[in-house]
mmCIF file of C-alpha atoms and ligand atoms in Angstrom:
data_model
loop_
_atom_site.group_PDB
_atom_site.id
_atom_site.type_symbol
_atom_site.label_atom_id
_atom_site.label_comp_id
_atom_site.label_asym_id
_atom_site.label_seq_id
_atom_site.Cartn_x
_atom_site.Cartn_y
_atom_site.Cartn_z
ATOM 1 C CA UNK A 1 29.980 -67.471 -10.143
ATOM 2 C CA UNK A 2 32.153 -68.536 -13.137
ATOM 3 C CA UNK A 3 30.612 -66.072 -15.404
ATOM 4 C CA UNK A 4 30.893 -63.107 -13.173
ATOM 5 C CA UNK A 5 32.807 -60.139 -14.302
ATOM 6 C CA UNK A 6 34.541 -57.734 -12.007
ATOM 7 C CA UNK A 7 36.629 -54.628 -12.118
ATOM 8 C CA UNK A 8 40.445 -54.874 -11.835
ATOM 9 C CA UNK A 9 43.549 -52.600 -11.775
ATOM 10 C CA UNK A 10 46.063 -54.225 -14.326
ATOM 11 C CA UNK A 11 49.780 -53.283 -14.999
ATOM 12 C CA UNK A 12 50.780 -54.051 -18.484
ATOM 13 C CA UNK A 13 54.229 -54.166 -19.993
ATOM 14 C CA UNK A 14 53.617 -52.635 -23.471
ATOM 15 C CA UNK A 15 57.376 -52.637 -24.596
ATOM 16 C CA UNK A 16 60.677 -53.361 -22.821
ATOM 17 C CA UNK A 17 60.652 -51.770 -19.373
ATOM 18 C CA UNK A 18 57.605 -49.515 -20.156
ATOM 19 C CA UNK A 19 54.526 -50.230 -18.246
ATOM 20 C CA UNK A 20 50.958 -48.795 -18.233
ATOM 21 C CA UNK A 21 48.297 -49.138 -15.541
ATOM 22 C CA UNK A 22 44.551 -49.380 -16.451
ATOM 23 C CA UNK A 23 41.241 -50.492 -15.079
ATOM 24 C CA UNK A 24 39.789 -53.443 -16.958
ATOM 25 C CA UNK A 25 37.065 -56.015 -16.604
ATOM 26 C CA UNK A 26 38.097 -59.583 -15.575
ATOM 27 C CA UNK A 27 36.305 -62.892 -15.246
ATOM 28 C CA UNK A 28 36.330 -64.997 -12.284
ATOM 29 C CA UNK A 29 37.753 -67.758 -14.349
ATOM 30 C CA UNK A 30 40.821 -65.510 -15.046
ATOM 31 C CA UNK A 31 41.864 -65.939 -11.381
ATOM 32 C CA UNK A 32 44.599 -68.415 -10.186
ATOM 33 C CA UNK A 33 43.644 -71.721 -8.658
ATOM 34 C CA UNK A 34 43.070 -71.718 -4.957
ATOM 35 C CA UNK A 35 40.610 -72.935 -2.319
ATOM 36 C CA UNK A 36 39.248 -69.615 -1.272
ATOM 37 C CA UNK A 37 37.505 -66.979 -3.496
ATOM 38 C CA UNK A 38 37.224 -63.657 -1.742
ATOM 39 C CA UNK A 39 34.956 -60.812 -2.718
ATOM 40 C CA UNK A 40 37.178 -57.983 -1.809
ATOM 41 C CA UNK A 41 35.845 -55.107 0.077
ATOM 42 C CA UNK A 42 39.046 -53.203 0.960
ATOM 43 C CA UNK A 43 42.644 -53.320 -0.124
ATOM 44 C CA UNK A 44 45.375 -51.011 0.874
ATOM 45 C CA UNK A 45 48.281 -49.171 -0.694
ATOM 46 C CA UNK A 46 51.847 -50.279 0.338
ATOM 47 C CA UNK A 47 55.294 -49.368 -1.008
ATOM 48 C CA UNK A 48 55.674 -52.800 -2.473
ATOM 49 C CA UNK A 49 52.488 -52.259 -4.644
ATOM 50 C CA UNK A 50 53.970 -49.200 -6.108
ATOM 51 C CA UNK A 51 57.118 -51.116 -7.023
ATOM 52 C CA UNK A 52 55.064 -53.926 -8.646
ATOM 53 C CA UNK A 53 52.942 -51.228 -10.464
ATOM 54 C CA UNK A 54 56.144 -49.845 -11.940
ATOM 55 C CA UNK A 55 57.647 -53.153 -13.240
ATOM 56 C CA UNK A 56 59.914 -53.932 -10.424
ATOM 57 C CA UNK A 57 61.044 -57.455 -11.381
ATOM 58 C CA UNK A 58 62.254 -58.123 -7.976
ATOM 59 C CA UNK A 59 58.705 -57.825 -6.659
ATOM 60 C CA UNK A 60 56.745 -59.082 -9.817
ATOM 61 C CA UNK A 61 58.270 -61.232 -12.496
ATOM 62 C CA UNK A 62 55.438 -61.463 -15.174
ATOM 63 C CA UNK A 63 52.785 -58.925 -16.450
ATOM 64 C CA UNK A 64 50.059 -58.223 -17.033
ATOM 65 C CA UNK A 65 49.530 -58.330 -13.488
ATOM 66 C CA UNK A 66 47.299 -56.965 -10.743
ATOM 67 C CA UNK A 67 49.206 -55.767 -7.492
ATOM 68 C CA UNK A 68 47.837 -55.340 -4.022
ATOM 69 C CA UNK A 69 49.473 -57.224 -1.335
ATOM 70 C CA UNK A 70 46.482 -56.823 1.051
ATOM 71 C CA UNK A 71 42.910 -57.667 0.900
ATOM 72 C CA UNK A 72 40.009 -58.007 3.281
ATOM 73 C CA UNK A 73 36.523 -59.189 2.346
ATOM 74 C CA UNK A 74 33.883 -61.864 2.406
ATOM 75 C CA UNK A 75 34.272 -65.538 1.445
ATOM 76 C CA UNK A 76 32.311 -66.110 -1.923
ATOM 77 C CA UNK A 77 33.265 -69.716 -2.310
ATOM 78 C CA UNK A 78 35.490 -72.132 -0.311
ATOM 79 C CA UNK A 79 36.588 -75.692 -0.709
ATOM 80 C CA UNK A 80 38.378 -75.655 2.503
ATOM 81 C CA UNK A 81 36.841 -76.752 5.643
ATOM 82 C CA UNK A 82 38.535 -73.914 7.613
ATOM 83 C CA UNK A 83 36.341 -71.283 5.823
ATOM 84 C CA UNK A 84 32.803 -70.964 4.691
ATOM 85 C CA UNK A 85 30.785 -68.717 2.373
ATOM 86 C CA UNK A 86 30.056 -65.434 3.982
ATOM 87 C CA UNK A 87 32.985 -65.533 6.536
ATOM 88 C CA UNK A 88 34.957 -62.170 6.887
ATOM 89 C CA UNK A 89 38.662 -62.801 6.195
ATOM 90 C CA UNK A 90 41.980 -60.999 5.455
ATOM 91 C CA UNK A 91 45.136 -61.745 3.832
ATOM 92 C CA UNK A 92 48.412 -59.719 3.931
ATOM 93 C CA UNK A 93 51.611 -61.084 2.334
ATOM 94 C CA UNK A 94 52.746 -64.374 1.171
ATOM 95 C CA UNK A 95 52.661 -64.160 -2.621
ATOM 96 C CA UNK A 96 49.412 -62.113 -2.908
ATOM 97 C CA UNK A 97 49.972 -59.057 -5.288
ATOM 98 C CA UNK A 98 53.576 -60.154 -6.029
ATOM 99 C CA UNK A 99 53.293 -63.068 -8.512
ATOM 100 C CA UNK A 100 49.671 -63.833 -7.590
ATOM 101 C CA UNK A 101 46.886 -61.649 -8.777
ATOM 102 C CA UNK A 102 46.363 -59.225 -5.913
ATOM 103 C CA UNK A 103 43.898 -57.178 -3.972
ATOM 104 C CA UNK A 104 43.399 -54.204 -6.418
ATOM 105 C CA UNK A 105 40.389 -55.905 -7.901
ATOM 106 C CA UNK A 106 37.001 -57.013 -6.711
ATOM 107 C CA UNK A 107 37.713 -60.764 -6.440
ATOM 108 C CA UNK A 108 40.800 -62.893 -5.631
ATOM 109 C CA UNK A 109 41.362 -66.605 -5.451
ATOM 110 C CA UNK A 110 44.128 -67.781 -3.016
ATOM 111 C CA UNK A 111 45.401 -70.976 -1.087
ATOM 112 C CA UNK A 112 43.492 -71.292 2.242
ATOM 113 C CA UNK A 113 46.887 -71.370 4.150
ATOM 114 C CA UNK A 114 47.114 -67.537 3.365
ATOM 115 C CA UNK A 115 43.685 -66.589 4.890
ATOM 116 C CA UNK A 116 43.010 -65.624 8.409
ATOM 117 C CA UNK A 117 39.606 -64.896 9.899
ATOM 118 C CA UNK A 118 38.982 -61.306 10.658
ATOM 119 C CA UNK A 119 39.528 -60.800 14.394
ATOM 120 C CA UNK A 120 36.552 -59.822 16.582
ATOM 121 C CA UNK A 121 36.608 -56.104 17.261
ATOM 122 C CA UNK A 122 38.033 -55.289 13.979
ATOM 123 C CA UNK A 123 36.060 -54.212 10.780
ATOM 124 C CA UNK A 124 37.189 -55.151 7.308
ATOM 125 C CA UNK A 125 37.985 -51.502 6.714
ATOM 126 C CA UNK A 126 40.066 -51.202 10.009
ATOM 127 C CA UNK A 127 41.991 -54.322 8.992
ATOM 128 C CA UNK A 128 43.046 -52.737 5.755
ATOM 129 C CA UNK A 129 43.734 -49.459 7.575
ATOM 130 C CA UNK A 130 46.483 -51.462 9.266
ATOM 131 C CA UNK A 131 47.206 -53.660 6.243
ATOM 132 C CA UNK A 132 50.775 -54.876 5.786
ATOM 133 C CA UNK A 133 52.081 -51.660 7.047
ATOM 134 C CA UNK A 134 50.326 -51.946 10.326
ATOM 135 C CA UNK A 135 51.036 -55.662 10.728
ATOM 136 C CA UNK A 136 54.775 -55.002 10.059
ATOM 137 C CA UNK A 137 54.679 -52.051 12.590
ATOM 138 C CA UNK A 138 53.126 -54.237 15.250
ATOM 139 C CA UNK A 139 55.687 -56.925 14.390
ATOM 140 C CA UNK A 140 58.556 -54.566 14.796
ATOM 141 C CA UNK A 141 57.115 -53.398 18.109
ATOM 142 C CA UNK A 142 56.459 -56.809 19.290
ATOM 143 C CA UNK A 143 60.084 -57.744 18.588
ATOM 144 C CA UNK A 144 61.358 -54.749 20.460
ATOM 145 C CA UNK A 145 59.270 -55.518 23.387
ATOM 146 C CA UNK A 146 60.116 -59.149 23.412
ATOM 147 C CA UNK A 147 63.799 -58.305 23.450
ATOM 148 C CA UNK A 148 63.111 -56.690 26.862
ATOM 149 C CA UNK A 149 63.024 -52.908 25.892
ATOM 150 C CA UNK A 150 60.629 -51.290 28.329
ATOM 151 C CA UNK A 151 59.089 -47.681 28.331
ATOM 152 C CA UNK A 152 61.353 -46.552 31.194
ATOM 153 C CA UNK A 153 64.429 -47.587 29.263
ATOM 154 C CA UNK A 154 64.424 -44.263 27.310
ATOM 155 C CA UNK A 155 63.534 -42.848 23.932
ATOM 156 C CA UNK A 156 62.638 -44.960 20.876
ATOM 157 C CA UNK A 157 63.468 -43.606 17.452
ATOM 158 C CA UNK A 158 61.058 -44.338 14.402
ATOM 159 C CA UNK A 159 62.296 -43.567 10.996
ATOM 160 C CA UNK A 160 60.140 -42.851 8.081
ATOM 161 C CA UNK A 161 57.730 -41.764 10.669
ATOM 162 C CA UNK A 162 55.018 -40.170 8.509
ATOM 163 C CA UNK A 163 54.944 -43.359 6.238
ATOM 164 C CA UNK A 164 52.526 -46.375 6.624
ATOM 165 C CA UNK A 165 54.755 -48.531 8.831
ATOM 166 C CA UNK A 166 56.479 -45.594 10.739
ATOM 167 C CA UNK A 167 53.200 -43.826 11.581
ATOM 168 C CA UNK A 168 51.524 -47.071 12.818
ATOM 169 C CA UNK A 169 54.591 -47.997 14.836
ATOM 170 C CA UNK A 170 54.813 -44.542 16.531
ATOM 171 C CA UNK A 171 51.190 -44.530 17.429
ATOM 172 C CA UNK A 172 51.430 -48.212 18.944
ATOM 173 C CA UNK A 173 54.628 -47.296 20.911
ATOM 174 C CA UNK A 174 53.091 -44.055 22.200
ATOM 175 C CA UNK A 175 49.933 -45.833 23.082
ATOM 176 C CA UNK A 176 52.043 -48.487 25.125
ATOM 177 C CA UNK A 177 53.760 -45.616 27.155
ATOM 178 C CA UNK A 178 57.049 -45.296 25.022
ATOM 179 C CA UNK A 179 58.751 -42.022 24.538
ATOM 180 C CA UNK A 180 58.709 -41.812 20.690
ATOM 181 C CA UNK A 181 61.043 -39.687 18.494
ATOM 182 C CA UNK A 182 60.016 -39.558 14.883
ATOM 183 C CA UNK A 183 62.303 -38.973 11.931
ATOM 184 C CA UNK A 184 60.652 -37.244 9.009
ATOM 185 C CA UNK A 185 61.560 -35.471 5.694
ATOM 186 C CA UNK A 186 58.125 -33.662 5.872
ATOM 187 C CA UNK A 187 58.451 -30.828 8.304
ATOM 188 C CA UNK A 188 54.881 -29.642 7.702
ATOM 189 C CA UNK A 189 53.675 -33.040 9.140
ATOM 190 C CA UNK A 190 55.003 -32.286 12.551
ATOM 191 C CA UNK A 191 51.629 -31.920 13.957
ATOM 192 C CA UNK A 192 50.358 -35.099 12.600
ATOM 193 C CA UNK A 193 53.171 -36.814 14.353
ATOM 194 C CA UNK A 194 52.473 -34.952 17.713
ATOM 195 C CA UNK A 195 48.719 -36.052 17.280
ATOM 196 C CA UNK A 196 49.886 -39.722 17.074
ATOM 197 C CA UNK A 197 51.610 -39.346 20.377
ATOM 198 C CA UNK A 198 55.149 -38.730 19.200
ATOM 199 C CA UNK A 199 56.921 -36.376 21.814
ATOM 200 C CA UNK A 200 59.779 -35.026 19.529
ATOM 201 C CA UNK A 201 60.381 -34.896 15.842
ATOM 202 C CA UNK A 202 63.819 -34.674 14.165
ATOM 203 C CA UNK A 203 64.689 -33.954 10.523
ATOM 204 C CA UNK A 204 66.104 -36.493 8.075
ATOM 205 C CA UNK A 205 69.429 -34.347 8.018
ATOM 206 C CA UNK A 206 69.767 -34.699 11.745
ATOM 207 C CA UNK A 207 69.172 -38.484 11.552
ATOM 208 C CA UNK A 208 71.677 -38.881 8.778
ATOM 209 C CA UNK A 209 75.201 -38.478 10.159
ATOM 210 C CA UNK A 210 77.875 -37.779 7.676
ATOM 211 C CA UNK A 211 80.945 -37.713 9.968
ATOM 212 C CA UNK A 212 82.027 -41.291 9.180
ATOM 213 C CA UNK A 213 82.550 -41.972 12.948
ATOM 214 C CA UNK A 214 81.918 -45.508 13.854
ATOM 215 C CA UNK A 215 80.050 -44.567 16.970
ATOM 216 C CA UNK A 216 77.957 -41.525 18.019
ATOM 217 C CA UNK A 217 76.627 -40.317 21.361
ATOM 218 C CA UNK A 218 74.131 -42.909 22.480
ATOM 219 C CA UNK A 219 70.523 -41.668 22.645
ATOM 220 C CA UNK A 220 68.146 -44.387 21.806
ATOM 221 C CA UNK A 221 66.897 -47.394 23.960
ATOM 222 C CA UNK A 222 65.360 -48.790 20.859
ATOM 223 C CA UNK A 223 64.867 -48.102 17.046
ATOM 224 C CA UNK A 224 62.135 -48.992 14.488
ATOM 225 C CA UNK A 225 63.734 -48.374 11.233
ATOM 226 C CA UNK A 226 61.716 -48.421 8.051
ATOM 227 C CA UNK A 227 64.254 -46.601 5.568
ATOM 228 C CA UNK A 228 67.507 -48.454 5.773
ATOM 229 C CA UNK A 229 70.782 -46.736 4.439
ATOM 230 C CA UNK A 230 72.783 -44.263 6.215
ATOM 231 C CA UNK A 231 69.819 -43.323 8.327
ATOM 232 C CA UNK A 232 69.637 -46.781 9.837
ATOM 233 C CA UNK A 233 73.461 -46.842 10.198
ATOM 234 C CA UNK A 234 73.308 -43.418 12.102
ATOM 235 C CA UNK A 235 70.530 -44.835 14.268
ATOM 236 C CA UNK A 236 72.599 -47.935 15.017
ATOM 237 C CA UNK A 237 75.552 -45.739 16.023
ATOM 238 C CA UNK A 238 73.340 -43.629 18.333
ATOM 239 C CA UNK A 239 71.880 -46.527 20.212
ATOM 240 C CA UNK A 240 72.633 -46.887 23.858
ATOM 241 C CA UNK A 241 74.293 -49.809 25.418
ATOM 242 C CA UNK A 242 72.196 -52.967 25.120
ATOM 243 C CA UNK A 243 69.674 -51.288 22.901
ATOM 244 C CA UNK A 244 67.584 -52.988 20.080
ATOM 245 C CA UNK A 245 67.092 -51.889 16.592
ATOM 246 C CA UNK A 246 64.674 -53.378 14.097
ATOM 247 C CA UNK A 247 64.988 -53.194 10.416
ATOM 248 C CA UNK A 248 62.046 -53.727 7.995
ATOM 249 C CA UNK A 249 62.484 -51.402 5.006
ATOM 250 C CA UNK A 250 64.548 -49.818 2.362
ATOM 251 C CA UNK A 251 62.619 -46.619 1.398
ATOM 252 C CA UNK A 252 65.904 -44.693 1.500
ATOM 253 C CA UNK A 253 68.433 -47.287 0.592
ATOM 254 C CA UNK A 254 69.191 -51.123 0.823
ATOM 255 C CA UNK A 255 72.736 -50.341 1.791
ATOM 256 C CA UNK A 256 73.903 -50.483 5.521
ATOM 257 C CA UNK A 257 77.174 -48.525 5.755
ATOM 258 C CA UNK A 258 77.883 -49.406 9.299
ATOM 259 C CA UNK A 259 80.757 -51.116 11.252
ATOM 260 C CA UNK A 260 80.730 -53.887 13.921
ATOM 261 C CA UNK A 261 81.767 -51.486 16.667
ATOM 262 C CA UNK A 262 77.872 -50.744 17.877
ATOM 263 C CA UNK A 263 77.635 -54.482 18.155
ATOM 264 C CA UNK A 264 80.840 -55.429 19.834
ATOM 265 C CA UNK A 265 81.250 -52.312 22.031
ATOM 266 C CA UNK A 266 77.631 -51.498 22.988
ATOM 267 C CA UNK A 267 76.023 -54.904 22.758
ATOM 268 C CA UNK A 268 73.222 -53.687 20.614
ATOM 269 C CA UNK A 269 71.075 -56.024 18.558
ATOM 270 C CA UNK A 270 69.786 -55.603 15.124
ATOM 271 C CA UNK A 271 66.572 -57.526 14.363
ATOM 272 C CA UNK A 272 65.131 -58.158 10.896
ATOM 273 C CA UNK A 273 61.447 -57.948 10.356
ATOM 274 C CA UNK A 274 59.650 -59.862 7.613
ATOM 275 C CA UNK A 275 55.742 -59.726 7.365
ATOM 276 C CA UNK A 276 55.600 -61.875 4.197
ATOM 277 C CA UNK A 277 56.431 -65.192 5.410
ATOM 278 C CA UNK A 278 55.724 -64.565 9.087
ATOM 279 C CA UNK A 279 54.667 -67.891 10.764
ATOM 280 C CA UNK A 280 51.017 -68.413 11.442
ATOM 281 C CA UNK A 281 51.147 -68.541 15.175
ATOM 282 C CA UNK A 282 52.875 -65.123 15.436
ATOM 283 C CA UNK A 283 50.709 -63.820 12.687
ATOM 284 C CA UNK A 284 47.575 -64.543 14.561
ATOM 285 C CA UNK A 285 49.042 -63.212 17.797
ATOM 286 C CA UNK A 286 49.947 -59.886 16.156
ATOM 287 C CA UNK A 287 46.428 -59.607 14.593
ATOM 288 C CA UNK A 288 44.938 -60.356 18.043
ATOM 289 C CA UNK A 289 47.037 -57.640 19.545
ATOM 290 C CA UNK A 290 46.073 -55.026 16.912
ATOM 291 C CA UNK A 291 42.417 -55.837 17.401
ATOM 292 C CA UNK A 292 42.475 -55.694 21.192
ATOM 293 C CA UNK A 293 45.072 -54.482 23.669
ATOM 294 C CA UNK A 294 47.158 -52.611 21.139
ATOM 295 C CA UNK A 295 44.377 -51.133 19.064
ATOM 296 C CA UNK A 296 44.973 -47.568 17.984
ATOM 297 C CA UNK A 297 42.737 -45.093 16.343
ATOM 298 C CA UNK A 298 44.642 -44.007 13.176
ATOM 299 C CA UNK A 299 41.568 -43.077 11.212
ATOM 300 C CA UNK A 300 42.563 -39.485 11.034
ATOM 301 C CA UNK A 301 45.566 -40.320 8.878
ATOM 302 C CA UNK A 302 43.658 -42.569 6.344
ATOM 303 C CA UNK A 303 42.542 -41.721 2.893
ATOM 304 C CA UNK A 304 40.047 -43.820 1.283
ATOM 305 C CA UNK A 305 40.086 -43.934 -2.506
ATOM 306 C CA UNK A 306 38.645 -45.982 -5.459
ATOM 307 C CA UNK A 307 40.610 -48.105 -8.015
ATOM 308 C CA UNK A 308 40.437 -45.131 -10.430
ATOM 309 C CA UNK A 309 42.416 -42.967 -7.971
ATOM 310 C CA UNK A 310 45.081 -45.596 -7.387
ATOM 311 C CA UNK A 311 47.529 -44.770 -10.087
ATOM 312 C CA UNK A 312 48.067 -41.082 -8.643
ATOM 313 C CA UNK A 313 48.669 -42.445 -5.154
ATOM 314 C CA UNK A 314 51.029 -45.055 -6.498
ATOM 315 C CA UNK A 315 53.206 -42.196 -8.011
ATOM 316 C CA UNK A 316 53.180 -40.278 -4.873
ATOM 317 C CA UNK A 317 54.142 -43.255 -2.522
ATOM 318 C CA UNK A 318 57.213 -43.867 -4.873
ATOM 319 C CA UNK A 319 58.135 -40.262 -4.264
ATOM 320 C CA UNK A 320 57.858 -40.660 -0.472
ATOM 321 C CA UNK A 321 55.014 -38.072 -0.493
ATOM 322 C CA UNK A 322 52.309 -40.155 1.207
ATOM 323 C CA UNK A 323 51.511 -39.590 4.836
ATOM 324 C CA UNK A 324 49.653 -42.162 6.941
ATOM 325 C CA UNK A 325 47.595 -44.819 5.061
ATOM 326 C CA UNK A 326 45.734 -45.129 1.800
ATOM 327 C CA UNK A 327 42.969 -47.612 1.596
ATOM 328 C CA UNK A 328 41.190 -48.832 -1.305
ATOM 329 C CA UNK A 329 37.252 -49.371 -1.538
ATOM 330 C CA UNK A 330 36.562 -52.000 -3.953
ATOM 331 C CA UNK A 331 32.749 -51.777 -3.603
ATOM 332 C CA UNK A 332 32.729 -48.528 -5.617
HETATM 333 P P1 LIG B 1 55.694 -45.380 2.902
HETATM 334 O O1 LIG B 1 56.034 -44.872 1.519
HETATM 335 O O2 LIG B 1 54.235 -45.284 3.410
HETATM 336 O O3 LIG B 1 56.626 -44.727 3.950
HETATM 337 C C1 LIG B 1 58.125 -44.676 3.790
HETATM 338 C C2 LIG B 1 58.483 -43.286 4.529
HETATM 339 O O4 LIG B 1 59.863 -43.292 4.451
HETATM 340 C C3 LIG B 1 58.128 -42.151 3.776
HETATM 341 O O5 LIG B 1 56.781 -41.637 4.082
HETATM 342 C C4 LIG B 1 59.197 -41.072 4.220
HETATM 343 O O6 LIG B 1 58.881 -40.700 5.566
HETATM 344 C C5 LIG B 1 60.387 -41.985 4.375
HETATM 345 N N1 LIG B 1 61.196 -41.913 3.175
HETATM 346 C C6 LIG B 1 60.948 -42.020 1.888
HETATM 347 N N2 LIG B 1 62.067 -41.896 0.985
HETATM 348 C C7 LIG B 1 62.991 -41.583 1.858
HETATM 349 C C8 LIG B 1 64.399 -41.390 1.650
HETATM 350 N N3 LIG B 1 64.893 -41.347 0.330
HETATM 351 N N4 LIG B 1 65.132 -41.090 2.673
HETATM 352 C C9 LIG B 1 64.615 -41.150 4.027
HETATM 353 N N5 LIG B 1 63.468 -41.376 4.209
HETATM 354 C C10 LIG B 1 62.478 -41.711 3.170
HETATM 355 O O7 LIG B 1 56.157 -46.980 2.931
HETATM 356 P P2 LIG B 1 55.769 -48.082 3.976
HETATM 357 O O8 LIG B 1 55.646 -47.543 5.343
HETATM 358 O O9 LIG B 1 54.625 -48.854 3.532
HETATM 359 O O10 LIG B 1 57.097 -49.094 3.976
HETATM 360 C C11 LIG B 1 58.346 -48.548 4.450
HETATM 361 C C12 LIG B 1 59.434 -49.567 3.990
HETATM 362 O O11 LIG B 1 59.203 -50.813 4.594
HETATM 363 C C13 LIG B 1 59.396 -49.799 2.611
HETATM 364 O O12 LIG B 1 60.824 -49.986 2.170
HETATM 365 C C14 LIG B 1 58.665 -51.086 2.386
HETATM 366 O O13 LIG B 1 59.050 -51.920 1.310
HETATM 367 C C15 LIG B 1 59.134 -51.874 3.599
HETATM 368 N N6 LIG B 1 58.213 -52.777 4.164
HETATM 369 C C16 LIG B 1 58.727 -54.038 4.568
HETATM 370 C C17 LIG B 1 57.977 -55.023 5.022
HETATM 371 C C18 LIG B 1 58.574 -56.313 5.429
HETATM 372 O O14 LIG B 1 57.857 -57.237 5.654
HETATM 373 N N7 LIG B 1 59.796 -56.268 5.724
HETATM 374 C C19 LIG B 1 56.388 -54.924 5.116
HETATM 375 C C20 LIG B 1 56.019 -53.472 4.835
HETATM 376 C C21 LIG B 1 56.975 -52.591 4.302
HETATM 377 P P3 LIG B 1 59.094 -39.330 6.107
HETATM 378 O O15 LIG B 1 58.821 -38.345 4.983
HETATM 379 O O16 LIG B 1 58.256 -39.159 7.311
HETATM 380 O O17 LIG B 1 60.585 -39.332 6.415
#
């Protein structure tokens, strides 16, 4: 195995703050230490991969580097008792694709503590169709439900609703019987959202209050926010008494220009969602749900690409122009 060569997408810093991306041949012994060597079958594109591919040092400190925070494939070698050659496995998060060589290549080597066995009822391709985006969507929905928000409580707002996290969150909620309202900047994707089960769509402008008021008319029983900034602040101000807002992303902004009033006058809760260091018990629970009771068919919103097609999609996701999910087939 040590002499095997394989294909990898690599980001290089060619001069200060200037990066190029290319497909190169790597050797198995170029990979970092770890108990599990995976032959990667599928990876997926997430917003964070695009940041890593464009030299964001908050995500990746050192280059050359192979991004890819998700990977699903077959165990090629294992020195861990928990996994054997031939097992189907998946990884999302931890340091994969950040400062550890990631899933945009045909082999990865990782610590066994990052690896989970592929759940029954899920193919490797389906696992990556969810990927970190789907996992984060499910974690957000799980937090909302665990906080006591029920379908009969009223409408749930999902921001960034055509994006990876947003579209899967919308589909999961609709499938569980919730009334979902999607915010989107892509008015031409209204049909896609209705097909996912969303019952109303509002524009980014409507969801982005500029009045400066500390509270707005309460409409939402719950909110799944993926964009941050003034859209999150507007959602918080428009949440009904006792409502719950989850926050996982900053596609619009990392700022939160809000006051304490929605919290102290309406008793609403703001819950943070992190998929990267999510504890293993909760991680297994979420994947179990995604493969059974919560399983949703999102295949019509998935585009399958090769490593060679990745650069173009990376540029599009940075511009907020991708709808649904992009998965990368590493067997091609
Ligand atoms: P995507 O790029 O797939 O989706 C983001 C969506 O946000 C876009 O499709 C767009 O949807 C909307 N959007 C983009 N730019 C803007 C803008 N300037 N203003 C308002 N809305 C905008 O990304 P993901 O779904 O993969 O990730 C969403 C966010 O969640 C990212 O910030 C990502 O880093 C974060 N994230 C966090 C995780 C965690 O563990 N906390 C895990 C996974 C993701 P539309 O056009 O429909 O409005």
